[in-house]
């Protein structure tokens, strides 16, 4: 197990530089080890609206949910977690126990040797907006929304056609819930996928054909790619609605 620990620590050091920390200048990261040895990175993503900052553990966990993988057997931190992060971890009910200040593992689990990072992309690559919306509807089935019962799915499509899924992921502490759009954005940042390669975002609020990104998601998207095209589901009988992020949130907040 000692070798696995050191390999995990090496991985978290390698991904730590991907953190988006223009304000604190303090990069942080985590790595989630899955049961088959694949792993998921998560980095800190700061916002000009400081309270919207995405912590690394929340970032990685929501990525795992969107990719349909909740079989986390270990979490390693780039620095020992604070009380708030520990509380978030406990709320996930993964039965992880601390074996050192920076490492938590599943009780009685035999940890697999870390191999390749889990690919953050879906197999499908939609060619037209209606196809992207349909796929976002399907992705919404992965949402973890036991409190709101309001599943949301989205796709962040890259210029090469590949798509990063995002779903809303709720937490017993509702202030630690993350929306689908910020989920996908955080995944892209954690995997080092530059905003300049983002082509479009497809969004489906399957229980509300009028659904649009919330203000928090508009703010984060605007900070990273204000000219990004957003296609919103308007039901099976209507074409999707299209709008750029900067028109969804004119005058969005920035720090000079």
PDB file of C-alpha atoms in Angstrom:
ATOM      1  CA  UNK A   1       0.000   0.000   0.000  1.00  0.00           C
ATOM      2  CA  UNK A   2       2.946   2.321   0.628  1.00  0.00           C
ATOM      3  CA  UNK A   3       3.872   2.342  -3.064  1.00  0.00           C
ATOM      4  CA  UNK A   4       0.271   3.186  -4.010  1.00  0.00           C
ATOM      5  CA  UNK A   5       0.260   6.086  -1.564  1.00  0.00           C
ATOM      6  CA  UNK A   6       3.418   7.539  -3.064  1.00  0.00           C
ATOM      7  CA  UNK A   7       2.121   7.119  -6.598  1.00  0.00           C
ATOM      8  CA  UNK A   8      -1.070   8.969  -5.651  1.00  0.00           C
ATOM      9  CA  UNK A   9       0.953  11.765  -4.071  1.00  0.00           C
ATOM     10  CA  UNK A  10       3.025  12.031  -7.226  1.00  0.00           C
ATOM     11  CA  UNK A  11      -0.124  12.272  -9.355  1.00  0.00           C
ATOM     12  CA  UNK A  12      -1.660  15.016  -7.234  1.00  0.00           C
ATOM     13  CA  UNK A  13       1.579  17.011  -7.470  1.00  0.00           C
ATOM     14  CA  UNK A  14       1.516  16.622 -11.253  1.00  0.00           C
ATOM     15  CA  UNK A  15      -2.054  17.933 -11.681  1.00  0.00           C
ATOM     16  CA  UNK A  16      -1.822  20.675  -9.066  1.00  0.00           C
ATOM     17  CA  UNK A  17      -0.476  23.206 -11.593  1.00  0.00           C
ATOM     18  CA  UNK A  18      -3.751  23.046 -13.547  1.00  0.00           C
ATOM     19  CA  UNK A  19      -5.593  24.893 -10.769  1.00  0.00           C
ATOM     20  CA  UNK A  20      -7.148  28.208 -11.778  1.00  0.00           C
ATOM     21  CA  UNK A  21      -6.074  30.457  -8.910  1.00  0.00           C
ATOM     22  CA  UNK A  22      -5.518  34.001 -10.273  1.00  0.00           C
ATOM     23  CA  UNK A  23      -6.510  35.572  -6.948  1.00  0.00           C
ATOM     24  CA  UNK A  24      -5.059  33.452  -4.143  1.00  0.00           C
ATOM     25  CA  UNK A  25      -2.058  32.161  -6.150  1.00  0.00           C
ATOM     26  CA  UNK A  26      -2.391  28.973  -4.092  1.00  0.00           C
ATOM     27  CA  UNK A  27      -2.979  25.955  -6.338  1.00  0.00           C
ATOM     28  CA  UNK A  28      -4.692  22.971  -4.752  1.00  0.00           C
ATOM     29  CA  UNK A  29      -5.638  19.576  -6.144  1.00  0.00           C
ATOM     30  CA  UNK A  30      -6.975  16.161  -5.263  1.00  0.00           C
ATOM     31  CA  UNK A  31      -6.930  12.801  -7.011  1.00  0.00           C
ATOM     32  CA  UNK A  32      -9.724  10.242  -6.639  1.00  0.00           C
ATOM     33  CA  UNK A  33      -8.592   6.658  -7.082  1.00  0.00           C
ATOM     34  CA  UNK A  34     -11.281   4.336  -8.484  1.00  0.00           C
ATOM     35  CA  UNK A  35     -11.646   0.611  -7.841  1.00  0.00           C
ATOM     36  CA  UNK A  36     -10.033  -0.392 -11.152  1.00  0.00           C
ATOM     37  CA  UNK A  37      -6.970   1.844 -10.734  1.00  0.00           C
ATOM     38  CA  UNK A  38      -8.170   4.649 -12.981  1.00  0.00           C
ATOM     39  CA  UNK A  39      -8.225   8.076 -11.368  1.00  0.00           C
ATOM     40  CA  UNK A  40      -9.876  11.477 -11.582  1.00  0.00           C
ATOM     41  CA  UNK A  41      -8.160  14.828 -10.957  1.00  0.00           C
ATOM     42  CA  UNK A  42      -9.814  17.810  -9.329  1.00  0.00           C
ATOM     43  CA  UNK A  43      -8.321  21.278  -8.966  1.00  0.00           C
ATOM     44  CA  UNK A  44      -9.313  24.524  -7.321  1.00  0.00           C
ATOM     45  CA  UNK A  45     -11.181  26.846  -9.697  1.00  0.00           C
ATOM     46  CA  UNK A  46     -11.472  30.383  -8.358  1.00  0.00           C
ATOM     47  CA  UNK A  47     -14.032  32.984  -9.370  1.00  0.00           C
ATOM     48  CA  UNK A  48     -13.977  36.777  -9.360  1.00  0.00           C
ATOM     49  CA  UNK A  49     -17.072  36.291  -7.209  1.00  0.00           C
ATOM     50  CA  UNK A  50     -15.066  34.537  -4.505  1.00  0.00           C
ATOM     51  CA  UNK A  51     -17.934  32.555  -3.007  1.00  0.00           C
ATOM     52  CA  UNK A  52     -18.413  30.736  -6.321  1.00  0.00           C
ATOM     53  CA  UNK A  53     -14.947  29.164  -6.149  1.00  0.00           C
ATOM     54  CA  UNK A  54     -15.013  25.391  -6.770  1.00  0.00           C
ATOM     55  CA  UNK A  55     -12.868  23.459  -4.259  1.00  0.00           C
ATOM     56  CA  UNK A  56     -10.794  20.574  -5.655  1.00  0.00           C
ATOM     57  CA  UNK A  57     -12.637  17.759  -3.864  1.00  0.00           C
ATOM     58  CA  UNK A  58     -16.040  19.011  -4.993  1.00  0.00           C
ATOM     59  CA  UNK A  59     -14.642  19.409  -8.499  1.00  0.00           C
ATOM     60  CA  UNK A  60     -13.338  15.835  -8.659  1.00  0.00           C
ATOM     61  CA  UNK A  61     -16.416  14.259  -7.036  1.00  0.00           C
ATOM     62  CA  UNK A  62     -18.853  15.949  -9.412  1.00  0.00           C
ATOM     63  CA  UNK A  63     -16.711  14.832 -12.332  1.00  0.00           C
ATOM     64  CA  UNK A  64     -16.936  11.259 -11.079  1.00  0.00           C
ATOM     65  CA  UNK A  65     -20.732  11.452 -10.811  1.00  0.00           C
ATOM     66  CA  UNK A  66     -21.089  12.940 -14.307  1.00  0.00           C
ATOM     67  CA  UNK A  67     -18.938  10.140 -15.713  1.00  0.00           C
ATOM     68  CA  UNK A  68     -21.046   7.509 -13.961  1.00  0.00           C
ATOM     69  CA  UNK A  69     -18.305   6.452 -11.533  1.00  0.00           C
ATOM     70  CA  UNK A  70     -18.865   6.580  -7.782  1.00  0.00           C
ATOM     71  CA  UNK A  71     -16.539   3.684  -6.907  1.00  0.00           C
ATOM     72  CA  UNK A  72     -14.000   5.880  -5.127  1.00  0.00           C
ATOM     73  CA  UNK A  73     -11.564   3.884  -2.980  1.00  0.00           C
ATOM     74  CA  UNK A  74      -9.073   6.623  -2.063  1.00  0.00           C
ATOM     75  CA  UNK A  75      -8.662  10.397  -2.052  1.00  0.00           C
ATOM     76  CA  UNK A  76      -5.305  12.137  -1.862  1.00  0.00           C
ATOM     77  CA  UNK A  77      -4.955  15.887  -1.275  1.00  0.00           C
ATOM     78  CA  UNK A  78      -2.149  18.189  -2.321  1.00  0.00           C
ATOM     79  CA  UNK A  79      -2.311  19.581   1.214  1.00  0.00           C
ATOM     80  CA  UNK A  80      -4.142  18.350   4.331  1.00  0.00           C
ATOM     81  CA  UNK A  81      -7.864  19.154   4.094  1.00  0.00           C
ATOM     82  CA  UNK A  82      -9.408  21.750   6.360  1.00  0.00           C
ATOM     83  CA  UNK A  83     -12.503  21.179   8.486  1.00  0.00           C
ATOM     84  CA  UNK A  84     -14.866  22.276   5.713  1.00  0.00           C
ATOM     85  CA  UNK A  85     -13.351  19.843   3.226  1.00  0.00           C
ATOM     86  CA  UNK A  86     -13.533  17.032   5.763  1.00  0.00           C
ATOM     87  CA  UNK A  87     -17.193  17.827   6.352  1.00  0.00           C
ATOM     88  CA  UNK A  88     -17.839  17.706   2.603  1.00  0.00           C
ATOM     89  CA  UNK A  89     -16.075  14.340   2.391  1.00  0.00           C
ATOM     90  CA  UNK A  90     -18.140  12.933   5.250  1.00  0.00           C
ATOM     91  CA  UNK A  91     -21.320  14.080   3.531  1.00  0.00           C
ATOM     92  CA  UNK A  92     -20.497  11.914   0.509  1.00  0.00           C
ATOM     93  CA  UNK A  93     -20.924   8.763   2.617  1.00  0.00           C
ATOM     94  CA  UNK A  94     -18.055   6.951   0.883  1.00  0.00           C
ATOM     95  CA  UNK A  95     -16.878   5.303   4.144  1.00  0.00           C
ATOM     96  CA  UNK A  96     -13.356   6.662   3.692  1.00  0.00           C
ATOM     97  CA  UNK A  97     -11.020   6.815   6.681  1.00  0.00           C
ATOM     98  CA  UNK A  98      -7.939   8.934   7.134  1.00  0.00           C
ATOM     99  CA  UNK A  99      -4.668   6.988   7.098  1.00  0.00           C
ATOM    100  CA  UNK A 100      -2.520  10.122   7.038  1.00  0.00           C
ATOM    101  CA  UNK A 101      -3.065  13.867   6.961  1.00  0.00           C
ATOM    102  CA  UNK A 102      -3.403  13.931   3.170  1.00  0.00           C
ATOM    103  CA  UNK A 103      -4.846  10.494   2.324  1.00  0.00           C
ATOM    104  CA  UNK A 104      -8.232   8.851   2.929  1.00  0.00           C
ATOM    105  CA  UNK A 105      -9.015   5.279   1.849  1.00  0.00           C
ATOM    106  CA  UNK A 106     -11.997   2.962   1.751  1.00  0.00           C
ATOM    107  CA  UNK A 107     -12.141   0.723   4.808  1.00  0.00           C
ATOM    108  CA  UNK A 108     -10.796  -2.781   4.125  1.00  0.00           C
ATOM    109  CA  UNK A 109     -10.171  -1.970   0.452  1.00  0.00           C
ATOM    110  CA  UNK A 110      -7.206  -3.357  -1.455  1.00  0.00           C
ATOM    111  CA  UNK A 111      -6.072  -0.336  -3.426  1.00  0.00           C
ATOM    112  CA  UNK A 112      -5.394  -0.908  -7.111  1.00  0.00           C
ATOM    113  CA  UNK A 113      -2.178   0.483  -8.535  1.00  0.00           C
ATOM    114  CA  UNK A 114      -2.979   3.808 -10.255  1.00  0.00           C
ATOM    115  CA  UNK A 115      -2.964   3.461 -14.041  1.00  0.00           C
ATOM    116  CA  UNK A 116      -4.374   5.965 -16.547  1.00  0.00           C
ATOM    117  CA  UNK A 117      -6.663   8.901 -15.746  1.00  0.00           C
ATOM    118  CA  UNK A 118     -10.312   8.243 -16.474  1.00  0.00           C
ATOM    119  CA  UNK A 119     -11.148   9.832 -19.833  1.00  0.00           C
ATOM    120  CA  UNK A 120     -13.563  12.751 -19.268  1.00  0.00           C
ATOM    121  CA  UNK A 121     -15.365  12.391 -22.599  1.00  0.00           C
ATOM    122  CA  UNK A 122     -18.535  10.693 -23.804  1.00  0.00           C
ATOM    123  CA  UNK A 123     -18.322   8.195 -26.644  1.00  0.00           C
ATOM    124  CA  UNK A 124     -20.831  10.143 -28.748  1.00  0.00           C
ATOM    125  CA  UNK A 125     -19.988  13.315 -30.686  1.00  0.00           C
ATOM    126  CA  UNK A 126     -23.148  15.166 -31.823  1.00  0.00           C
ATOM    127  CA  UNK A 127     -23.024  16.950 -35.188  1.00  0.00           C
ATOM    128  CA  UNK A 128     -26.024  19.264 -34.771  1.00  0.00           C
ATOM    129  CA  UNK A 129     -27.567  21.147 -31.817  1.00  0.00           C
ATOM    130  CA  UNK A 130     -30.653  18.887 -31.567  1.00  0.00           C
ATOM    131  CA  UNK A 131     -28.340  15.891 -31.223  1.00  0.00           C
ATOM    132  CA  UNK A 132     -26.399  17.674 -28.503  1.00  0.00           C
ATOM    133  CA  UNK A 133     -29.620  18.451 -26.634  1.00  0.00           C
ATOM    134  CA  UNK A 134     -30.789  14.848 -26.864  1.00  0.00           C
ATOM    135  CA  UNK A 135     -27.484  13.649 -25.478  1.00  0.00           C
ATOM    136  CA  UNK A 136     -27.693  16.214 -22.654  1.00  0.00           C
ATOM    137  CA  UNK A 137     -31.118  14.773 -21.770  1.00  0.00           C
ATOM    138  CA  UNK A 138     -29.586  11.316 -21.558  1.00  0.00           C
ATOM    139  CA  UNK A 139     -26.674  12.575 -19.450  1.00  0.00           C
ATOM    140  CA  UNK A 140     -29.176  14.122 -17.006  1.00  0.00           C
ATOM    141  CA  UNK A 141     -30.082  10.595 -15.854  1.00  0.00           C
ATOM    142  CA  UNK A 142     -26.712  10.555 -14.061  1.00  0.00           C
ATOM    143  CA  UNK A 143     -27.609  13.601 -11.941  1.00  0.00           C
ATOM    144  CA  UNK A 144     -27.429  13.211  -8.175  1.00  0.00           C
ATOM    145  CA  UNK A 145     -30.453  15.268  -7.115  1.00  0.00           C
ATOM    146  CA  UNK A 146     -32.192  13.534  -4.183  1.00  0.00           C
ATOM    147  CA  UNK A 147     -33.372  16.804  -2.642  1.00  0.00           C
ATOM    148  CA  UNK A 148     -34.583  18.886  -5.578  1.00  0.00           C
ATOM    149  CA  UNK A 149     -35.685  15.999  -7.810  1.00  0.00           C
ATOM    150  CA  UNK A 150     -34.630  18.327 -10.629  1.00  0.00           C
ATOM    151  CA  UNK A 151     -32.058  16.549 -12.824  1.00  0.00           C
ATOM    152  CA  UNK A 152     -29.993  18.654 -15.207  1.00  0.00           C
ATOM    153  CA  UNK A 153     -27.554  17.485 -17.870  1.00  0.00           C
ATOM    154  CA  UNK A 154     -25.151  19.341 -20.088  1.00  0.00           C
ATOM    155  CA  UNK A 155     -22.346  18.784 -22.553  1.00  0.00           C
ATOM    156  CA  UNK A 156     -19.330  20.996 -23.024  1.00  0.00           C
ATOM    157  CA  UNK A 157     -18.302  20.317 -26.599  1.00  0.00           C
ATOM    158  CA  UNK A 158     -14.763  20.957 -27.818  1.00  0.00           C
ATOM    159  CA  UNK A 159     -13.694  22.106 -31.253  1.00  0.00           C
ATOM    160  CA  UNK A 160     -12.744  18.525 -32.172  1.00  0.00           C
ATOM    161  CA  UNK A 161     -16.304  17.347 -31.391  1.00  0.00           C
ATOM    162  CA  UNK A 162     -15.599  15.542 -28.130  1.00  0.00           C
ATOM    163  CA  UNK A 163     -17.995  16.233 -25.261  1.00  0.00           C
ATOM    164  CA  UNK A 164     -17.447  16.577 -21.519  1.00  0.00           C
ATOM    165  CA  UNK A 165     -20.615  15.720 -19.542  1.00  0.00           C
ATOM    166  CA  UNK A 166     -21.896  17.651 -16.554  1.00  0.00           C
ATOM    167  CA  UNK A 167     -24.782  17.003 -14.173  1.00  0.00           C
ATOM    168  CA  UNK A 168     -26.071  18.692 -11.050  1.00  0.00           C
ATOM    169  CA  UNK A 169     -24.648  17.032  -7.936  1.00  0.00           C
ATOM    170  CA  UNK A 170     -26.375  17.784  -4.639  1.00  0.00           C
ATOM    171  CA  UNK A 171     -24.934  17.474  -1.144  1.00  0.00           C
ATOM    172  CA  UNK A 172     -26.615  17.219   2.288  1.00  0.00           C
ATOM    173  CA  UNK A 173     -25.247  20.712   2.887  1.00  0.00           C
ATOM    174  CA  UNK A 174     -27.094  22.438   0.067  1.00  0.00           C
ATOM    175  CA  UNK A 175     -24.510  25.234  -0.130  1.00  0.00           C
ATOM    176  CA  UNK A 176     -22.091  22.598  -1.464  1.00  0.00           C
ATOM    177  CA  UNK A 177     -24.278  21.600  -4.407  1.00  0.00           C
ATOM    178  CA  UNK A 178     -22.814  22.119  -7.892  1.00  0.00           C
ATOM    179  CA  UNK A 179     -24.778  22.699 -11.091  1.00  0.00           C
ATOM    180  CA  UNK A 180     -24.237  20.779 -14.316  1.00  0.00           C
ATOM    181  CA  UNK A 181     -22.604  23.653 -16.200  1.00  0.00           C
ATOM    182  CA  UNK A 182     -19.994  24.345 -13.516  1.00  0.00           C
ATOM    183  CA  UNK A 183     -19.462  20.601 -13.193  1.00  0.00           C
ATOM    184  CA  UNK A 184     -18.448  20.369 -16.869  1.00  0.00           C
ATOM    185  CA  UNK A 185     -16.369  23.553 -16.635  1.00  0.00           C
ATOM    186  CA  UNK A 186     -14.520  22.274 -13.580  1.00  0.00           C
ATOM    187  CA  UNK A 187     -13.809  18.962 -15.303  1.00  0.00           C
ATOM    188  CA  UNK A 188     -12.319  20.764 -18.301  1.00  0.00           C
ATOM    189  CA  UNK A 189     -10.036  22.858 -16.087  1.00  0.00           C
ATOM    190  CA  UNK A 190      -8.969  19.830 -14.019  1.00  0.00           C
ATOM    191  CA  UNK A 191      -7.983  17.947 -17.162  1.00  0.00           C
ATOM    192  CA  UNK A 192      -6.065  20.907 -18.560  1.00  0.00           C
ATOM    193  CA  UNK A 193      -8.482  21.542 -21.440  1.00  0.00           C
ATOM    194  CA  UNK A 194      -8.102  25.193 -22.414  1.00  0.00           C
ATOM    195  CA  UNK A 195     -11.204  27.403 -22.820  1.00  0.00           C
ATOM    196  CA  UNK A 196      -9.958  28.365 -26.284  1.00  0.00           C
ATOM    197  CA  UNK A 197     -10.858  24.818 -27.404  1.00  0.00           C
ATOM    198  CA  UNK A 198     -14.464  24.982 -26.144  1.00  0.00           C
ATOM    199  CA  UNK A 199     -17.040  25.148 -28.939  1.00  0.00           C
ATOM    200  CA  UNK A 200     -20.498  25.030 -27.350  1.00  0.00           C
ATOM    201  CA  UNK A 201     -22.504  23.998 -24.320  1.00  0.00           C
ATOM    202  CA  UNK A 202     -25.730  21.994 -24.602  1.00  0.00           C
ATOM    203  CA  UNK A 203     -28.103  22.171 -21.630  1.00  0.00           C
ATOM    204  CA  UNK A 204     -31.230  20.246 -20.693  1.00  0.00           C
ATOM    205  CA  UNK A 205     -33.377  20.837 -17.612  1.00  0.00           C
ATOM    206  CA  UNK A 206     -35.521  17.806 -18.293  1.00  0.00           C
ATOM    207  CA  UNK A 207     -38.337  18.844 -15.928  1.00  0.00           C
ATOM    208  CA  UNK A 208     -38.584  22.411 -17.227  1.00  0.00           C
ATOM    209  CA  UNK A 209     -38.486  23.294 -20.916  1.00  0.00           C
ATOM    210  CA  UNK A 210     -37.866  26.937 -19.935  1.00  0.00           C
ATOM    211  CA  UNK A 211     -34.654  26.141 -18.056  1.00  0.00           C
ATOM    212  CA  UNK A 212     -31.571  28.324 -18.465  1.00  0.00           C
ATOM    213  CA  UNK A 213     -28.205  28.467 -16.649  1.00  0.00           C
ATOM    214  CA  UNK A 214     -28.408  29.939 -13.156  1.00  0.00           C
ATOM    215  CA  UNK A 215     -26.558  33.152 -12.336  1.00  0.00           C
ATOM    216  CA  UNK A 216     -23.626  31.326 -10.728  1.00  0.00           C
ATOM    217  CA  UNK A 217     -23.057  29.202 -13.827  1.00  0.00           C
ATOM    218  CA  UNK A 218     -23.364  32.227 -16.103  1.00  0.00           C
ATOM    219  CA  UNK A 219     -20.717  34.019 -14.038  1.00  0.00           C
ATOM    220  CA  UNK A 220     -18.200  31.152 -14.163  1.00  0.00           C
ATOM    221  CA  UNK A 221     -18.769  30.527 -17.867  1.00  0.00           C
ATOM    222  CA  UNK A 222     -18.362  34.229 -18.597  1.00  0.00           C
ATOM    223  CA  UNK A 223     -15.058  34.363 -16.747  1.00  0.00           C
ATOM    224  CA  UNK A 224     -13.639  31.512 -18.810  1.00  0.00           C
ATOM    225  CA  UNK A 225     -15.283  31.890 -22.237  1.00  0.00           C
ATOM    226  CA  UNK A 226     -17.726  34.799 -22.556  1.00  0.00           C
ATOM    227  CA  UNK A 227     -18.377  34.160 -26.258  1.00  0.00           C
ATOM    228  CA  UNK A 228     -19.293  30.495 -25.769  1.00  0.00           C
ATOM    229  CA  UNK A 229     -22.477  29.366 -27.530  1.00  0.00           C
ATOM    230  CA  UNK A 230     -25.115  27.899 -25.208  1.00  0.00           C
ATOM    231  CA  UNK A 231     -27.909  25.738 -26.650  1.00  0.00           C
ATOM    232  CA  UNK A 232     -30.865  25.246 -24.290  1.00  0.00           C
ATOM    233  CA  UNK A 233     -33.461  22.485 -24.464  1.00  0.00           C
ATOM    234  CA  UNK A 234     -36.982  23.718 -25.252  1.00  0.00           C
ATOM    235  CA  UNK A 235     -38.709  20.358 -25.381  1.00  0.00           C
ATOM    236  CA  UNK A 236     -39.183  17.758 -28.086  1.00  0.00           C
ATOM    237  CA  UNK A 237     -41.641  19.911 -30.076  1.00  0.00           C
ATOM    238  CA  UNK A 238     -39.439  23.000 -30.344  1.00  0.00           C
ATOM    239  CA  UNK A 239     -35.914  23.693 -31.576  1.00  0.00           C
ATOM    240  CA  UNK A 240     -33.286  24.472 -28.942  1.00  0.00           C
ATOM    241  CA  UNK A 241     -32.734  28.108 -28.042  1.00  0.00           C
ATOM    242  CA  UNK A 242     -29.295  29.584 -28.679  1.00  0.00           C
ATOM    243  CA  UNK A 243     -27.555  32.446 -26.864  1.00  0.00           C
ATOM    244  CA  UNK A 244     -23.982  33.459 -26.145  1.00  0.00           C
ATOM    245  CA  UNK A 245     -22.785  33.547 -22.538  1.00  0.00           C
ATOM    246  CA  UNK A 246     -22.097  37.294 -22.587  1.00  0.00           C
ATOM    247  CA  UNK A 247     -25.706  37.908 -23.631  1.00  0.00           C
ATOM    248  CA  UNK A 248     -26.983  35.624 -20.891  1.00  0.00           C
ATOM    249  CA  UNK A 249     -25.070  37.722 -18.351  1.00  0.00           C
ATOM    250  CA  UNK A 250     -24.350  41.196 -19.718  1.00  0.00           C
ATOM    251  CA  UNK A 251     -21.976  43.179 -17.545  1.00  0.00           C
ATOM    252  CA  UNK A 252     -20.676  40.092 -15.734  1.00  0.00           C
ATOM    253  CA  UNK A 253     -18.379  40.743 -12.789  1.00  0.00           C
ATOM    254  CA  UNK A 254     -14.598  40.760 -13.239  1.00  0.00           C
ATOM    255  CA  UNK A 255     -11.649  41.810 -11.096  1.00  0.00           C
ATOM    256  CA  UNK A 256      -9.081  44.051 -12.763  1.00  0.00           C
TER     257      UNK A 256
END
